[in-house]
Coordinates of C-alpha atoms in Angstrom, one line a residue:
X1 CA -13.7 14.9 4.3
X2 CA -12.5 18.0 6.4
X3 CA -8.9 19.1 6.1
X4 CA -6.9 20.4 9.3
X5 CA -7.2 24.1 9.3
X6 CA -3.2 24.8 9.7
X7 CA -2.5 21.8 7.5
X8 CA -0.5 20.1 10.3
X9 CA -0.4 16.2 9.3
X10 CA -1.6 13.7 12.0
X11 CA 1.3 13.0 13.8
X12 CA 4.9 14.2 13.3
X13 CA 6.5 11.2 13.5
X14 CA 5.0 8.6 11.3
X15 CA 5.4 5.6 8.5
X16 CA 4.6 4.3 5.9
X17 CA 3.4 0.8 6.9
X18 CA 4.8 -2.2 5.9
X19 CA 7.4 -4.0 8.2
X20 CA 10.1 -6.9 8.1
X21 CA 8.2 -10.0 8.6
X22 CA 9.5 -12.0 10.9
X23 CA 11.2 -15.4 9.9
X24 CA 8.4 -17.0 11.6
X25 CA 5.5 -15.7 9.0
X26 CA 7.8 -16.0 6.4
X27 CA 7.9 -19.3 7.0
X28 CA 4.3 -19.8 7.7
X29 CA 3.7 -18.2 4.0
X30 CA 5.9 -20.6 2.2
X31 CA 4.1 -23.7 4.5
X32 CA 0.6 -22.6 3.8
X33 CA 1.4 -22.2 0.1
X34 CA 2.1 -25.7 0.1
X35 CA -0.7 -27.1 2.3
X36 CA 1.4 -27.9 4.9
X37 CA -0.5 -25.8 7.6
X38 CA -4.2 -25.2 7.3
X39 CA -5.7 -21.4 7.3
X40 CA -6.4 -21.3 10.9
X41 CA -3.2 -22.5 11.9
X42 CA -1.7 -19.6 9.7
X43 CA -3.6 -17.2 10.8
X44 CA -2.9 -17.3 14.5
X45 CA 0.8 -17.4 13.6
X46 CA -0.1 -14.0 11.7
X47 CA -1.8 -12.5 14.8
X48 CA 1.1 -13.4 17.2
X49 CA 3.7 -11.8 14.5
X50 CA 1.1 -8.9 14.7
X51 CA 1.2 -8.5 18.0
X52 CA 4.5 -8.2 18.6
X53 CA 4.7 -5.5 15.4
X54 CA 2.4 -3.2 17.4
X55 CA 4.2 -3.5 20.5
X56 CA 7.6 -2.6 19.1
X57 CA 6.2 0.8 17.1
X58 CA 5.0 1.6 20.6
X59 CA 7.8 1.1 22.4
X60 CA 9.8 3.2 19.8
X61 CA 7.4 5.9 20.8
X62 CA 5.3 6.0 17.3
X63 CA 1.4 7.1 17.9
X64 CA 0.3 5.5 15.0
X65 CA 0.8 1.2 14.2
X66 CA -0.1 -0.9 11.5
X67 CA 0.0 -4.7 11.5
X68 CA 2.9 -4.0 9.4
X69 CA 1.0 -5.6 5.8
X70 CA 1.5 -8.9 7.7
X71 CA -1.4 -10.7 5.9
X72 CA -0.7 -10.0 2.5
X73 CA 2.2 -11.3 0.2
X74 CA 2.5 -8.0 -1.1
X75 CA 1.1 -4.3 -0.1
X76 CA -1.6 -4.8 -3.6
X77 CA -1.7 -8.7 -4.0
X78 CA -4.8 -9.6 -1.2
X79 CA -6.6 -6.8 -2.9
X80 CA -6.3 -9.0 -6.6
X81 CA -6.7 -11.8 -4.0
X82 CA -10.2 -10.9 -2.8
X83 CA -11.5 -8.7 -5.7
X84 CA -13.4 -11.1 -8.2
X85 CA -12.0 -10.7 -11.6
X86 CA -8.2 -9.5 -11.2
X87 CA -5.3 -12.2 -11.1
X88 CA -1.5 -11.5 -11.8
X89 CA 0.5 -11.1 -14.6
X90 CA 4.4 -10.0 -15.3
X91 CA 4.5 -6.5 -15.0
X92 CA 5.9 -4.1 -18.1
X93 CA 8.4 -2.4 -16.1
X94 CA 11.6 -3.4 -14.0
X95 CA 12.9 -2.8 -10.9
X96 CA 16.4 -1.9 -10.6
X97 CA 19.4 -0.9 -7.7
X98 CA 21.8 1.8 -7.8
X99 CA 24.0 -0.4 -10.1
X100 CA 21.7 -0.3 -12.5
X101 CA 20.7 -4.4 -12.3
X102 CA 17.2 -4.7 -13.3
X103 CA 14.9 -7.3 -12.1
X104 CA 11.3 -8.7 -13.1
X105 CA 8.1 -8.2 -11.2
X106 CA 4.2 -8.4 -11.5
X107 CA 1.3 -6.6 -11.9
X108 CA -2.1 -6.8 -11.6
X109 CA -4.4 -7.9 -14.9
X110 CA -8.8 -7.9 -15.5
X111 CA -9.3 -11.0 -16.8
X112 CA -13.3 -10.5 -15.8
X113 CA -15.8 -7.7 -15.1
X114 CA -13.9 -6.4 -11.4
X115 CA -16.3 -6.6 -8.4
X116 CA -15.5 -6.6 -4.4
X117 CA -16.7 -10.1 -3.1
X118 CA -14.6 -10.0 -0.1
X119 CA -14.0 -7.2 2.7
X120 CA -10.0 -6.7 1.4
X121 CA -8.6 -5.0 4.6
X122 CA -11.4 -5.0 7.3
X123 CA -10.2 -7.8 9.3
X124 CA -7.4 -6.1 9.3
X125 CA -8.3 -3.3 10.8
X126 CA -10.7 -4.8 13.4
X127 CA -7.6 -6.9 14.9
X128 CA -5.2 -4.2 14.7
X129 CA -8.1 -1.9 16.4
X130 CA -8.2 -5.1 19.0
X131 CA -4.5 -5.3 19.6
X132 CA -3.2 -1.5 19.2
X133 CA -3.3 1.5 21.7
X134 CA -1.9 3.5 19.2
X135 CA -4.0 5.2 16.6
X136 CA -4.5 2.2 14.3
X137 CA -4.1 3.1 10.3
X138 CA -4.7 1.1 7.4
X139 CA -2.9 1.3 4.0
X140 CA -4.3 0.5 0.7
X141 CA -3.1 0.7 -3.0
X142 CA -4.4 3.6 -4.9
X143 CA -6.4 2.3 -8.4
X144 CA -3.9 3.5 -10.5
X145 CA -2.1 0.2 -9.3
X146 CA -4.5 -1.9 -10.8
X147 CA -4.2 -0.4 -14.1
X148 CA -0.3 1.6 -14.3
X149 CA 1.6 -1.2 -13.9
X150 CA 0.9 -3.1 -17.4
X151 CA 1.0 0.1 -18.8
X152 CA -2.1 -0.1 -21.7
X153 CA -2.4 -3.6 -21.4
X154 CA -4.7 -3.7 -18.0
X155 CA -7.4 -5.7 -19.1
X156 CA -8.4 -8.6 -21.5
X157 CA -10.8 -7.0 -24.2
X158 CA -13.7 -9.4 -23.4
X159 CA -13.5 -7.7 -20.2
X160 CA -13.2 -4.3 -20.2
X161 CA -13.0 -2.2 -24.1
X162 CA -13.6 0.5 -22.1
X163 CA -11.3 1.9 -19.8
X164 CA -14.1 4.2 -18.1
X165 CA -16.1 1.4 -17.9
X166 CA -13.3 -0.4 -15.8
X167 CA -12.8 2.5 -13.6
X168 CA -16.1 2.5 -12.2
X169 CA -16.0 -0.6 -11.3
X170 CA -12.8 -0.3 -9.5
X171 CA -14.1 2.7 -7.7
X172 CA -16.6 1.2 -6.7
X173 CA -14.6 -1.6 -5.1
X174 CA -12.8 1.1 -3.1
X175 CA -15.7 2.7 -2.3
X176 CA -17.4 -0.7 -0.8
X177 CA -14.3 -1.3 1.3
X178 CA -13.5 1.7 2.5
X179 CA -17.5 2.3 4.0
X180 CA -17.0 -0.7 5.7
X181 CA -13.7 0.0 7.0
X182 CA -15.2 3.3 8.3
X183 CA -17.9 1.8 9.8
X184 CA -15.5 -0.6 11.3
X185 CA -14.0 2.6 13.2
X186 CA -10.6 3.3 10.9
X187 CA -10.2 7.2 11.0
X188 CA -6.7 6.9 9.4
X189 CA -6.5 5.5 5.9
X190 CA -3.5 5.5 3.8
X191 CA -3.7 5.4 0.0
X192 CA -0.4 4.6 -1.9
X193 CA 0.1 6.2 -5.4
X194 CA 3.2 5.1 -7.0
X195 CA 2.3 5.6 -10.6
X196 CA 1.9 9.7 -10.6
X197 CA 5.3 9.6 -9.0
X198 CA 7.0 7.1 -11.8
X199 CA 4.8 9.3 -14.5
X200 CA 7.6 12.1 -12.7
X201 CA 10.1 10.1 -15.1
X202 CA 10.8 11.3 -18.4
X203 CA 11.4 7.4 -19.9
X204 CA 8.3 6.2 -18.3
X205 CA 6.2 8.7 -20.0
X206 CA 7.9 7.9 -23.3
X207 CA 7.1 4.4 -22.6
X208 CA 3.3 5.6 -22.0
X209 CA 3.1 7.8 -24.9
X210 CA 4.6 4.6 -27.0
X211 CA 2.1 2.5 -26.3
X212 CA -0.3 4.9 -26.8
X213 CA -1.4 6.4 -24.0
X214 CA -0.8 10.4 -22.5
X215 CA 0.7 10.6 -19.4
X216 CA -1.3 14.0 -18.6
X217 CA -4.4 12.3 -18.7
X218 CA -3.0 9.5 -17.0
X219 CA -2.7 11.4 -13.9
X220 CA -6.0 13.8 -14.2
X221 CA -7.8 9.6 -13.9
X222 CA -5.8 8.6 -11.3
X223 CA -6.3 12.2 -9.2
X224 CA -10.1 11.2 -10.7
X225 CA -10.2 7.5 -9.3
X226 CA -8.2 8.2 -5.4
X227 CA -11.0 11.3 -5.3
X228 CA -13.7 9.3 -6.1
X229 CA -12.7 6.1 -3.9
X230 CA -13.0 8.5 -1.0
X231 CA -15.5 10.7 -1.8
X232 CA -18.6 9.4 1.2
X233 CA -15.2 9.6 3.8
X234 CA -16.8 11.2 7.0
X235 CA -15.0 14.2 8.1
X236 CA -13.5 12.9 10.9
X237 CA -11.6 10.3 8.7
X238 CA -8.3 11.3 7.8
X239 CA -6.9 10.4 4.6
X240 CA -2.9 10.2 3.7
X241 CA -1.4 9.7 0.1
X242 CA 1.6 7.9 -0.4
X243 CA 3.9 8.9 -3.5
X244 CA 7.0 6.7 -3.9
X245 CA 8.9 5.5 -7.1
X246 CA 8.7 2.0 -6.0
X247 CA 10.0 -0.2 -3.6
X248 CA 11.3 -4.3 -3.6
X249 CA 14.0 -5.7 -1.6
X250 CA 15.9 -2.2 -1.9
X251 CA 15.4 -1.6 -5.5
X252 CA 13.4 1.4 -7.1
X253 CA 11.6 2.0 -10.7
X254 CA 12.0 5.1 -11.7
X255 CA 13.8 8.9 -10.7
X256 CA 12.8 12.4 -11.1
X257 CA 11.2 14.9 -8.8
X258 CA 7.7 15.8 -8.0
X259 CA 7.6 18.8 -10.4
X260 CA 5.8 17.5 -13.2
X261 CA 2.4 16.4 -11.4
X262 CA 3.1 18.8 -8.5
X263 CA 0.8 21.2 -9.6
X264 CA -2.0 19.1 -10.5
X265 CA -1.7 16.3 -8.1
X266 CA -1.4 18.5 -5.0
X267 CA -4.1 20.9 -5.8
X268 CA -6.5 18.3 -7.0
X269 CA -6.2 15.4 -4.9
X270 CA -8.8 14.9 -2.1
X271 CA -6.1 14.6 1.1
X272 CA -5.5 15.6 4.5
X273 CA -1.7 15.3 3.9
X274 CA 0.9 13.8 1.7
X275 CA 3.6 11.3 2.3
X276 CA 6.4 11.9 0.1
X277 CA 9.7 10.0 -0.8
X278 CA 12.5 12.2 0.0
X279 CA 15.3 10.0 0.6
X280 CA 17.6 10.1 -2.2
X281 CA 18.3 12.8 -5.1
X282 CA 16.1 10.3 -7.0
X283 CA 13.1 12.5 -5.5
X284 CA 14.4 16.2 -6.6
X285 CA 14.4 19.1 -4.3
X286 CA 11.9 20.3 -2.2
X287 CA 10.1 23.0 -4.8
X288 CA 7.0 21.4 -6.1
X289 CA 6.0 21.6 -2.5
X290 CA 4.9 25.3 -3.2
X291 CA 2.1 23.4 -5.1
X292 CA 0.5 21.8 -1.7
X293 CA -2.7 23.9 -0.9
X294 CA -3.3 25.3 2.1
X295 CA -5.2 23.1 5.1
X296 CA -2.9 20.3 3.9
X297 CA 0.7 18.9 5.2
X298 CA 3.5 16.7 4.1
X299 CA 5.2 14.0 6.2
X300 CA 8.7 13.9 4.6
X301 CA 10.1 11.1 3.8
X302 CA 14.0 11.4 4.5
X303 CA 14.6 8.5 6.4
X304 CA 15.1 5.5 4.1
X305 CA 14.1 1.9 5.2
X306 CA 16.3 0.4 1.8
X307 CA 19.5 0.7 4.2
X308 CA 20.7 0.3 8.0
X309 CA 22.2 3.3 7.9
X310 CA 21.1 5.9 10.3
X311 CA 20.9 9.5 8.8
X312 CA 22.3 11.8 10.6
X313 CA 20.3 14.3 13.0
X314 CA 22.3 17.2 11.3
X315 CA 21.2 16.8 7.5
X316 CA 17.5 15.3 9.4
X317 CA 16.9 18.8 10.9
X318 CA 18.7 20.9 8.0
X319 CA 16.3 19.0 5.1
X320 CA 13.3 19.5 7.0
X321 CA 14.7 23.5 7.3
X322 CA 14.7 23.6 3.7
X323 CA 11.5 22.0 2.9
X324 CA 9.7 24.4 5.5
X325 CA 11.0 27.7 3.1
X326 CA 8.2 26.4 0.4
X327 CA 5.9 25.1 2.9
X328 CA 6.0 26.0 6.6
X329 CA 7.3 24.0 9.7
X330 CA 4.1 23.5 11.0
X331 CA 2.7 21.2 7.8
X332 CA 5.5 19.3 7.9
X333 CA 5.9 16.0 9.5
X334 CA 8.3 13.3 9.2
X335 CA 8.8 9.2 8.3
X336 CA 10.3 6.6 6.3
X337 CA 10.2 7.3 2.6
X338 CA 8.2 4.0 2.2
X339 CA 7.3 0.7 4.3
X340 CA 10.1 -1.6 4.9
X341 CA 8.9 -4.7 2.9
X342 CA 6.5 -3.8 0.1
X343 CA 6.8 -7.8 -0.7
X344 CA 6.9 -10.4 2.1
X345 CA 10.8 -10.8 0.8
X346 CA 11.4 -6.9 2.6
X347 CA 14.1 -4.3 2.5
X348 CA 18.1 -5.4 3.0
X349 CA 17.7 -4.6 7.0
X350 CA 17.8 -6.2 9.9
X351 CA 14.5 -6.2 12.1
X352 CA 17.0 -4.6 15.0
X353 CA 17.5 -1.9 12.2
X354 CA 14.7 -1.6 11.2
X355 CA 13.1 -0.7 14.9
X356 CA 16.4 1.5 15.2
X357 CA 15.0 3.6 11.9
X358 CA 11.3 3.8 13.2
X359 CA 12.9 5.3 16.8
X360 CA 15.4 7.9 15.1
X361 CA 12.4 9.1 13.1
X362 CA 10.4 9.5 16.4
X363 CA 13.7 11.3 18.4
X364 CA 14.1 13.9 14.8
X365 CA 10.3 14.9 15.4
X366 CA 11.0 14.9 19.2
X367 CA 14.4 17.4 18.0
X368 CA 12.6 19.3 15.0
X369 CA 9.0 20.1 16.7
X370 CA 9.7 20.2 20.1

C-alpha cells in the first residue's frame, strides 16, 4: 500500500459512513426478524433504501458514497453475523450522554475457533459499485472490536487460551475479505478503530489494567492486527482509519484526547489517512497531530452528526486553521466526526438534517480549500 506523496487525504469533503435509515428498512428489520417478510423481499427493500442514500450524498455534492451500513443492524454485527464462531454478548462498558445517564450495550464474544465462511461486505460493495457514480467506499470494524469491547473476557477458554492464537485467526478473516473485496474493485476501504481512542481515557485503562491486561500493549496488537489485515492491499487501494470514542443514538463511551496513543498509533499504523473525532472538547486539541508522518493526512472530524445543529462556517474554517499549525492545510480534509447511525436505532436527527450536515461539510471544504 502506497501513501500520497503530500499526504493529501482522498477527498476533502468526506464521511464517515453510516446514515439514518429510513423508516422503511427500519421497518423491514423489525418484519424480517419476525418472519414476517422473507429474505428476498427484505433485501430489495434494502436496495431501494440504498439507492436513494447514494443519490442524496451526490446531490449534496460528496465524491465519495456508501450504502450508508444499510444491511447491517450495527456497523460490527454482520461481521459476528457471517464469521463462524463469534455471537454477542453484553458488553463491559456503557454508553453515556452529556448528563451523564449510562446505558447498556453489546459486544462481540468467541464462543468457537473464528473462521470467515461468508464474504462479510462484498455484496456490499458490488451493489454500491452498481448503483454509485461516486467513488464507492466500504467501512469495516477494525479487530480490536472483536476483542476491546469485553475487555479480557473475549473468548470462551475452550476456544481460544491463547490470545495470539485468536488473533491470527481473526487476521486472517480480514485478510480473506478484504482480497476479495479488492478483487471485487473497492479502492477505498475504511477501517474503524474505536478502542485505541477509548484506551485515550484514563478510567478505561484503569479498567484494563484491573482486569489484568496493559493498555500499552493493548494498542502495539491492535496497530499489529489493522497492519496485518491490510498488509497484501495493492497500492492503488486506499486505506482510511477511523478513531472515535463511540457512538449510539447520540451517546459516547469515553473522553480524552489523542495524546496518549498519538505517537505510536500514527507512526505505526499502515494508512493513507486518518479520520479523527474532533467534535467536542471530549477529543483534546489538535497537538498529537504533530505525530502523523509525513505522506499521510487527516480528515477532521468537526462536524458532529449526534445533533441538528449546524456549526458555524466561522469556528469550521478557524479549527481547521489551528489544526493545519501542527500539520499543514494541504493533509487536512474534512467530515463528520462519525456515521450518523452506528446501530439501525441512529443519531437524534432528522434525515432532512442529516443531508443538511453532509452538504455544510461539502460547502466548508468548498470555503477552506478552494
Amino acid at each position: 500500500m502506497s501513501v500520497r506523496p503530500d499526504g493529501r487525504p482522498l477527498f476533502r469533503a468526506d464521511h464517515v459512513g453510516s446514515l439514518l435509515r429510513p423508516q422503511a428498512l427500519r421497518q423491514a428489520f423489525r418484519r424480517h426478524a419476525a418472519n414476517e417478510i422473507g429474505d428476498n423481499d427484505f433485501t430489495c427493500i434494502q436496495d431501494d433504501c440504498i439507492r436513494d442514500a447514494v443519490r442524496m450524498q451526490e446531490e449534496v455534492g460528496l465524491e465519495v458514497a456508501t450504502d450508508g451500513e444499510f444491511r447491517r443492524g450495527s456497523y460490527w454485527g454482520r461481521l459476528v453475523a457471517r464469521t463462524e464462531g463469534l455471537e454477542i454478548r453484553p458488553a463491559l462498558l456503557k454508553f453515556r450522554d452529556d448528563q451523564g445517564q449510562e446505558v447498556d450495550f453489546t459486544g462481540p464474544y468467541a464462543t468457537a475457533m473464528i473462521r470467515r465462511t461468508h464474504p462479510l461486505a462484498v455484496d456490499e460493495f458490488l451493489f454500491l459499485r452498481a448503483v454509485a457514480s461516486a467513488t464507492g467506499k466500504i467501512t469495516l470494524p477494525a479487530p480490536s472490536t472483536m476483542h476491546f469491547l469485553r475487555l479480557s473476557d473475549f473468548a470462551a477458554p475452550t476456544a481460544y487460551a491463547d490470545v495470539d492464537r485468536f488473533f491470527a485467526d481473526l487476521i486472517e478473516v480480514f485478510r480473506q475479505e478484504i482480497a476479495d473485496l479488492v478483487a471485487a474493485g473497492c479502492r477505498y476501504l475504511q477501517i474503524d478503530e474505536i478502542a485505541c481512542a477509548l484506551l485515550c481515557d484514563r478510567s478505561i485503562r484503569d479498567r484494563v489494567s484491573s482486569a489484568g491486561g496493559d493498555p500499552d500493549l493493548l494498542v502495539d496488537r491492535y496497530v499489529d492486527a489493522i497492519n496485518g489485515a491490510i498488509a497484501a492491499c495493492p497500492e492503488d487501494v486506499v486505506v482510511g482509519i477511523h478513531m472515535c470514542r463511540g457512538n449510539f443514538r447520540g451517546r459516547h463511551l469515553a473522553e480524552g484526547g489523542y495524546e496518549w496513543v498519538a505517537e505510536r498509533f500514527f507512526a505505526r499504523t499502515n494508512a493513507n489517512h486518518f479520520l479523527l473525532e474532533y467534535d467536542t472538547p471530549r477529543a483534546g486539541d489538535f497537538a498529537p497531530l504533530r505525530f502523523v508522518p509525513k505522506g499521510k493526512g487527516v480528515v477532521l472530524g468537526l462536524v458532529s452528526s449526534k445533533t441538528p445543529v449546524l456549526e458555524s462556517m466561522d469556528s469550521l474554517q478557524r479549527r481547521v486553521e489551528e489544526a493545519a499549525k501542527y500539520l499543514g492545510l494541504e493533509r487536512l480534509a474534512i467530515s463528520p466526526q462519525c456515521g450518523f447511525a452506528s446501530s439501525a436505532g441512529g443519531n437524534p436527527l432528522t434525515e432532512a438534517e442529516e443531508r443538511a450536515k453532509l452538504r455544510w461539510v461539502v460547502d466548508a471544504a468548498r470555503a477552506i480549500w478552494r
